Amino acid sequence: MFVTYLQLAHFKRFTHLNIDLRNLAQPPKLVLLIGSNGSGKSSVFDAFEAIATVSKDGRNGDDGYLTKSGTSDFRVSIVLSNGKTYHRLASITSTEEVSNHFFYGRSSLRQISSLTRTALGQVPVDFESDSDRPRRFIDRDERFENDIEKITEQILREVFRTNSQTADIKERFVNPINQAFMRIFGDNQATTLRLTVLNPPLEGKVADILFRKGEAEIHYNLLSSGEKEVFNILINLLSRRGLYQDTVYFFDEIDLHLNTRLQYNLLKEITEHWIPDGCQFWTASHSLGFIDYANDAGHAAIIDFDDLDFDAPQVLLPQPKNRLEVYEIAVPQETLLKLFRDKRIFICENRNDQYYNLLGFEDTLFVGVHNSNAVFIKIKREPGYYGVRDRLSHRRGDCDHRKPVSQLPGAAVLRLRELPVPPRQPRRTGPARVRQGRVHGRNPAAKERAAY
C-alpha cells in the first residue's frame, strides 16, 4: 500500500498542505521528509495516526491536539495507490473502513537506556490492535520491552511445543539481526555487534540480552546510544512486521545517535531488507546520511519542509535528485562549498544546476540558488565563485548581456539557448576546451565564448 497524495487543512501548524507524489512514474517505497527542527515533519505522522486511531482504538483521539490554533475543524485526506481515499474531519471519519494494519508508526522517543522488567506479562499488550503505540508523536514509544517479551516467548514456544532445533531458532530470530548488524556496522569482527544471547526476564531479573564485539561480551544496558537505537528498530520490525504486510510504515527520526555512514547504512537496510514488498516507508530527518541514500535510491522521494510559511497554502512535490540545496538541511551551503574548494564553483539560478552538472565539465560544480539576484549577491560576497544567469529578457536585441555584470568579472548572462562555458583554468597549459551548444539539440551557439 502506498500513499500518493496527502491533504491537510487546519491541521496542527498547517493551514492547507498538499503532498503530491502522483507525478512520479511509480509510487516510491521510501518517502523522506527533510527540514530543520520544528518545520512540521512529524505532524505528517500525526495525520497518519489520526486516520489509524479510529480503527485501532474505536475512537477519534485528541482533536484539540490536532486542530490548528484559531480554527475549529481540521481535515485529513489520504489517497492510496489502489484508488482508495480516507478522510478524517475532526470527529467525523469516512465510511471507508480502515484496517488495523494499514498504518504503523513509531515516534522518535524510543530510547530505553536500561531494561526494567523482571517478569513476563507485567504490561498486557494487544499486538493485533497495536495497543502499545504512541497516540501522539510527542509521546514516548514504549514498545521495546514488549517486543523483547514477544520474541522470547516465541522462542520458548518453538522449543517446548514444536521441538524446533537450535539452528532453526537462530535462523528465524538471531541471524536476521546479526546479518543486519554486518550490513549496517560493517563486517569487521573486532568492531561490529553480534547478538549472542536473548533470554526473557525471569525470576526477578531483567532480560538477558548479550552481544559480542571482538572478544568482549556486552549486555544491552552497556551498548552505546546508537547501537541501542539500531537494535530497538530491528527487534521491533522482527517482532511485528508479520502483522503489517500491506502497510504504510512511518518512523520518526530513526537516525538518532548515528554518524553519517551509519545513517546511510541504516536507512538502506530498513528500506531494502525489512520493509515488506508492497509497503511504503515514511521517515523524517535532517541528517546527511539519510539525504544521501534517498538521493541514490531510485525508489525514494524527498519532500522538503524547510523555510516555508505554513500559514499560507503549500503544495510540496518530490525534490529533483542530486541538487546541492537538499543537502543544506544537514550541512549549510557555505560548508558544502568549502568541501568543494578544489573545484570551480558556478552559482546559477533556480534549478539550472541539475542540467548544467549533467554536462560533465571537468573539476566544475554548479550550485543552484533561489533566483537571479541571489546569484550576483553570492559571487559578490564570495569572489572565488563564478556566476551564471539566464538572459534578462526574452526579446532579442533588447539588452547587452555583458553590461549588467561589468563590475563582477566572475559573472555572465547567457544568451537565449546558450549553455555556460567554464573558464580556462590558469594552472593548466594549452588551450581551454570550449563546450558550447544550444539546448534541445539545436545547432551550436555562436562561437563567442562567455567571458567569465
mmCIF file with all atom_site columns, C-alpha atoms in Angstrom, residues 184-291:
data_model
loop_
_atom_site.group_PDB
_atom_site.id
_atom_site.type_symbol
_atom_site.label_atom_id
_atom_site.label_alt_id
_atom_site.label_comp_id
_atom_site.label_asym_id
_atom_site.label_entity_id
_atom_site.label_seq_id
_atom_site.pdbx_PDB_ins_code
_atom_site.Cartn_x
_atom_site.Cartn_y
_atom_site.Cartn_z
_atom_site.occupancy
_atom_site.B_iso_or_equiv
_atom_site.pdbx_formal_charge
_atom_site.auth_seq_id
_atom_site.auth_comp_id
_atom_site.auth_asym_id
_atom_site.auth_atom_id
_atom_site.pdbx_PDB_model_num
ATOM 1   C CA . ILE A 1 184 ? 24.996 -1.503  8.994  1.00 0.00 ? 184 ILE A CA 1
ATOM 2   C CA . PHE A 1 185 ? 28.164 -1.550  11.135 1.00 0.00 ? 185 PHE A CA 1
ATOM 3   C CA . GLY A 1 186 ? 30.453 -3.427  8.732  1.00 0.00 ? 186 GLY A CA 1
ATOM 4   C CA . ASP A 1 187 ? 31.909 -6.935  8.726  1.00 0.00 ? 187 ASP A CA 1
ATOM 5   C CA . ASN A 1 188 ? 34.971 -6.240  10.895 1.00 0.00 ? 188 ASN A CA 1
ATOM 6   C CA . GLN A 1 189 ? 34.590 -8.786  13.711 1.00 0.00 ? 189 GLN A CA 1
ATOM 7   C CA . ALA A 1 190 ? 36.543 -6.525  16.057 1.00 0.00 ? 190 ALA A CA 1
ATOM 8   C CA . THR A 1 191 ? 34.082 -3.634  15.787 1.00 0.00 ? 191 THR A CA 1
ATOM 9   C CA . THR A 1 192 ? 30.667 -4.888  14.691 1.00 0.00 ? 192 THR A CA 1
ATOM 10  C CA . LEU A 1 193 ? 27.979 -6.233  17.032 1.00 0.00 ? 193 LEU A CA 1
ATOM 11  C CA . ARG A 1 194 ? 26.768 -9.827  17.152 1.00 0.00 ? 194 ARG A CA 1
ATOM 12  C CA . LEU A 1 195 ? 23.700 -10.843 19.138 1.00 0.00 ? 195 LEU A CA 1
ATOM 13  C CA . THR A 1 196 ? 24.617 -13.982 21.138 1.00 0.00 ? 196 THR A CA 1
ATOM 14  C CA . VAL A 1 197 ? 22.045 -14.347 23.947 1.00 0.00 ? 197 VAL A CA 1
ATOM 15  C CA . LEU A 1 198 ? 18.337 -13.417 24.013 1.00 0.00 ? 198 LEU A CA 1
ATOM 16  C CA . ASN A 1 199 ? 16.629 -14.642 27.176 1.00 0.00 ? 199 ASN A CA 1
ATOM 17  C CA . PRO A 1 200 ? 13.363 -13.307 28.651 1.00 0.00 ? 200 PRO A CA 1
ATOM 18  C CA . PRO A 1 201 ? 13.006 -11.529 32.004 1.00 0.00 ? 201 PRO A CA 1
ATOM 19  C CA . LEU A 1 202 ? 12.566 -14.282 34.604 1.00 0.00 ? 202 LEU A CA 1
ATOM 20  C CA . GLU A 1 203 ? 12.953 -14.919 38.341 1.00 0.00 ? 203 GLU A CA 1
ATOM 21  C CA . GLY A 1 204 ? 13.124 -11.255 39.225 1.00 0.00 ? 204 GLY A CA 1
ATOM 22  C CA . LYS A 1 205 ? 15.887 -10.475 36.741 1.00 0.00 ? 205 LYS A CA 1
ATOM 23  C CA . VAL A 1 206 ? 15.765 -8.307  33.620 1.00 0.00 ? 206 VAL A CA 1
ATOM 24  C CA . ALA A 1 207 ? 16.054 -9.896  30.188 1.00 0.00 ? 207 ALA A CA 1
ATOM 25  C CA . ASP A 1 208 ? 19.486 -11.334 29.437 1.00 0.00 ? 208 ASP A CA 1
ATOM 26  C CA . ILE A 1 209 ? 20.445 -9.776  26.098 1.00 0.00 ? 209 ILE A CA 1
ATOM 27  C CA . LEU A 1 210 ? 24.134 -10.161 25.293 1.00 0.00 ? 210 LEU A CA 1
ATOM 28  C CA . PHE A 1 211 ? 26.238 -9.071  22.345 1.00 0.00 ? 211 PHE A CA 1
ATOM 29  C CA . ARG A 1 212 ? 29.790 -9.774  21.311 1.00 0.00 ? 212 ARG A CA 1
ATOM 30  C CA . LYS A 1 213 ? 32.158 -7.184  19.889 1.00 0.00 ? 213 LYS A CA 1
ATOM 31  C CA . GLY A 1 214 ? 35.613 -8.561  19.266 1.00 0.00 ? 214 GLY A CA 1
ATOM 32  C CA . GLU A 1 215 ? 36.499 -10.557 22.371 1.00 0.00 ? 215 GLU A CA 1
ATOM 33  C CA . ALA A 1 216 ? 34.198 -8.582  24.676 1.00 0.00 ? 216 ALA A CA 1
ATOM 34  C CA . GLU A 1 217 ? 30.733 -9.692  25.780 1.00 0.00 ? 217 GLU A CA 1
ATOM 35  C CA . ILE A 1 218 ? 28.414 -6.713  26.337 1.00 0.00 ? 218 ILE A CA 1
ATOM 36  C CA . HIS A 1 219 ? 24.986 -6.545  27.980 1.00 0.00 ? 219 HIS A CA 1
ATOM 37  C CA . TYR A 1 220 ? 22.318 -4.448  26.272 1.00 0.00 ? 220 TYR A CA 1
ATOM 38  C CA . ASN A 1 221 ? 22.451 -1.856  29.065 1.00 0.00 ? 221 ASN A CA 1
ATOM 39  C CA . LEU A 1 222 ? 26.100 -1.102  28.205 1.00 0.00 ? 222 LEU A CA 1
ATOM 40  C CA . LEU A 1 223 ? 25.664 -0.530  24.470 1.00 0.00 ? 223 LEU A CA 1
ATOM 41  C CA . SER A 1 224 ? 26.140 2.947   23.023 1.00 0.00 ? 224 SER A CA 1
ATOM 42  C CA . SER A 1 225 ? 23.038 5.023   22.308 1.00 0.00 ? 225 SER A CA 1
ATOM 43  C CA . GLY A 1 226 ? 23.461 4.495   18.555 1.00 0.00 ? 226 GLY A CA 1
ATOM 44  C CA . GLU A 1 227 ? 23.771 0.724   18.931 1.00 0.00 ? 227 GLU A CA 1
ATOM 45  C CA . LYS A 1 228 ? 20.684 0.641   21.152 1.00 0.00 ? 228 LYS A CA 1
ATOM 46  C CA . GLU A 1 229 ? 18.781 2.682   18.550 1.00 0.00 ? 229 GLU A CA 1
ATOM 47  C CA . VAL A 1 230 ? 19.625 0.242   15.761 1.00 0.00 ? 230 VAL A CA 1
ATOM 48  C CA . PHE A 1 231 ? 18.751 -2.827  17.859 1.00 0.00 ? 231 PHE A CA 1
ATOM 49  C CA . ASN A 1 232 ? 15.491 -1.213  19.032 1.00 0.00 ? 232 ASN A CA 1
ATOM 50  C CA . ILE A 1 233 ? 14.328 -0.654  15.453 1.00 0.00 ? 233 ILE A CA 1
ATOM 51  C CA . LEU A 1 234 ? 15.383 -4.078  14.189 1.00 0.00 ? 234 LEU A CA 1
ATOM 52  C CA . ILE A 1 235 ? 13.830 -6.024  17.080 1.00 0.00 ? 235 ILE A CA 1
ATOM 53  C CA . ASN A 1 236 ? 10.586 -4.081  16.623 1.00 0.00 ? 236 ASN A CA 1
ATOM 54  C CA . LEU A 1 237 ? 10.368 -4.958  12.938 1.00 0.00 ? 237 LEU A CA 1
ATOM 55  C CA . LEU A 1 238 ? 11.319 -8.585  13.614 1.00 0.00 ? 238 LEU A CA 1
ATOM 56  C CA . SER A 1 239 ? 8.549  -8.766  16.202 1.00 0.00 ? 239 SER A CA 1
ATOM 57  C CA . ARG A 1 240 ? 5.761  -7.066  14.262 1.00 0.00 ? 240 ARG A CA 1
ATOM 58  C CA . ARG A 1 241 ? 6.277  -6.903  10.530 1.00 0.00 ? 241 ARG A CA 1
ATOM 59  C CA . GLY A 1 242 ? 4.403  -10.195 10.103 1.00 0.00 ? 242 GLY A CA 1
ATOM 60  C CA . LEU A 1 243 ? 1.251  -8.266  11.033 1.00 0.00 ? 243 LEU A CA 1
ATOM 61  C CA . TYR A 1 244 ? 1.990  -5.434  8.595  1.00 0.00 ? 244 TYR A CA 1
ATOM 62  C CA . GLN A 1 245 ? 2.338  -6.741  5.053  1.00 0.00 ? 245 GLN A CA 1
ATOM 63  C CA . ASP A 1 246 ? 0.168  -4.155  3.250  1.00 0.00 ? 246 ASP A CA 1
ATOM 64  C CA . THR A 1 247 ? 1.087  -1.110  5.243  1.00 0.00 ? 247 THR A CA 1
ATOM 65  C CA . VAL A 1 248 ? 2.385  2.436   5.308  1.00 0.00 ? 248 VAL A CA 1
ATOM 66  C CA . TYR A 1 249 ? 5.184  2.486   7.892  1.00 0.00 ? 249 TYR A CA 1
ATOM 67  C CA . PHE A 1 250 ? 6.115  5.874   9.365  1.00 0.00 ? 250 PHE A CA 1
ATOM 68  C CA . PHE A 1 251 ? 9.050  6.151   11.771 1.00 0.00 ? 251 PHE A CA 1
ATOM 69  C CA . ASP A 1 252 ? 10.232 9.498   13.096 1.00 0.00 ? 252 ASP A CA 1
ATOM 70  C CA . GLU A 1 253 ? 13.976 10.319  13.244 1.00 0.00 ? 253 GLU A CA 1
ATOM 71  C CA . ILE A 1 254 ? 15.485 6.837   13.218 1.00 0.00 ? 254 ILE A CA 1
ATOM 72  C CA . ASP A 1 255 ? 18.902 8.416   12.597 1.00 0.00 ? 255 ASP A CA 1
ATOM 73  C CA . LEU A 1 256 ? 19.317 9.467   16.231 1.00 0.00 ? 256 LEU A CA 1
ATOM 74  C CA . HIS A 1 257 ? 22.813 8.976   17.707 1.00 0.00 ? 257 HIS A CA 1
ATOM 75  C CA . LEU A 1 258 ? 24.317 7.681   14.440 1.00 0.00 ? 258 LEU A CA 1
ATOM 76  C CA . ASN A 1 259 ? 27.195 9.023   12.349 1.00 0.00 ? 259 ASN A CA 1
ATOM 77  C CA . THR A 1 260 ? 26.746 9.792   8.656  1.00 0.00 ? 260 THR A CA 1
ATOM 78  C CA . ARG A 1 261 ? 27.920 6.418   7.334  1.00 0.00 ? 261 ARG A CA 1
ATOM 79  C CA . LEU A 1 262 ? 25.701 4.507   9.757  1.00 0.00 ? 262 LEU A CA 1
ATOM 80  C CA . GLN A 1 263 ? 22.749 6.761   8.910  1.00 0.00 ? 263 GLN A CA 1
ATOM 81  C CA . TYR A 1 264 ? 23.097 5.827   5.238  1.00 0.00 ? 264 TYR A CA 1
ATOM 82  C CA . ASN A 1 265 ? 23.511 2.119   6.013  1.00 0.00 ? 265 ASN A CA 1
ATOM 83  C CA . LEU A 1 266 ? 20.574 2.010   8.425  1.00 0.00 ? 266 LEU A CA 1
ATOM 84  C CA . LEU A 1 267 ? 18.104 3.627   6.045  1.00 0.00 ? 267 LEU A CA 1
ATOM 85  C CA . LYS A 1 268 ? 19.282 1.371   3.238  1.00 0.00 ? 268 LYS A CA 1
ATOM 86  C CA . GLU A 1 269 ? 18.957 -1.698  5.474  1.00 0.00 ? 269 GLU A CA 1
ATOM 87  C CA . ILE A 1 270 ? 15.440 -0.936  6.667  1.00 0.00 ? 270 ILE A CA 1
ATOM 88  C CA . THR A 1 271 ? 14.114 0.123   3.274  1.00 0.00 ? 271 THR A CA 1
ATOM 89  C CA . GLU A 1 272 ? 15.623 -2.741  1.277  1.00 0.00 ? 272 GLU A CA 1
ATOM 90  C CA . HIS A 1 273 ? 15.560 -5.630  3.780  1.00 0.00 ? 273 HIS A CA 1
ATOM 91  C CA . TRP A 1 274 ? 12.922 -5.019  6.458  1.00 0.00 ? 274 TRP A CA 1
ATOM 92  C CA . ILE A 1 275 ? 10.019 -3.109  4.923  1.00 0.00 ? 275 ILE A CA 1
ATOM 93  C CA . PRO A 1 276 ? 7.980  -5.781  3.084  1.00 0.00 ? 276 PRO A CA 1
ATOM 94  C CA . ASP A 1 277 ? 7.397  -5.575  -0.659 1.00 0.00 ? 277 ASP A CA 1
ATOM 95  C CA . GLY A 1 278 ? 4.213  -3.685  -1.432 1.00 0.00 ? 278 GLY A CA 1
ATOM 96  C CA . CYS A 1 279 ? 4.660  -1.450  1.626  1.00 0.00 ? 279 CYS A CA 1
ATOM 97  C CA . GLN A 1 280 ? 5.822  2.149   1.891  1.00 0.00 ? 280 GLN A CA 1
ATOM 98  C CA . PHE A 1 281 ? 8.192  3.685   4.420  1.00 0.00 ? 281 PHE A CA 1
ATOM 99  C CA . TRP A 1 282 ? 7.972  7.336   5.508  1.00 0.00 ? 282 TRP A CA 1
ATOM 100 C CA . THR A 1 283 ? 10.613 8.830   7.769  1.00 0.00 ? 283 THR A CA 1
ATOM 101 C CA . ALA A 1 284 ? 11.695 12.324  8.793  1.00 0.00 ? 284 ALA A CA 1
ATOM 102 C CA . SER A 1 285 ? 15.244 13.533  9.180  1.00 0.00 ? 285 SER A CA 1
ATOM 103 C CA . HIS A 1 286 ? 17.730 16.343  8.653  1.00 0.00 ? 286 HIS A CA 1
ATOM 104 C CA . SER A 1 287 ? 20.753 14.011  8.529  1.00 0.00 ? 287 SER A CA 1
ATOM 105 C CA . LEU A 1 288 ? 23.268 13.928  5.722  1.00 0.00 ? 288 LEU A CA 1
ATOM 106 C CA . GLY A 1 289 ? 23.356 10.131  5.511  1.00 0.00 ? 289 GLY A CA 1
ATOM 107 C CA . PHE A 1 290 ? 19.607 9.810   5.021  1.00 0.00 ? 290 PHE A CA 1
ATOM 108 C CA . ILE A 1 291 ? 19.520 12.520  2.379  1.00 0.00 ? 291 ILE A CA 1
#
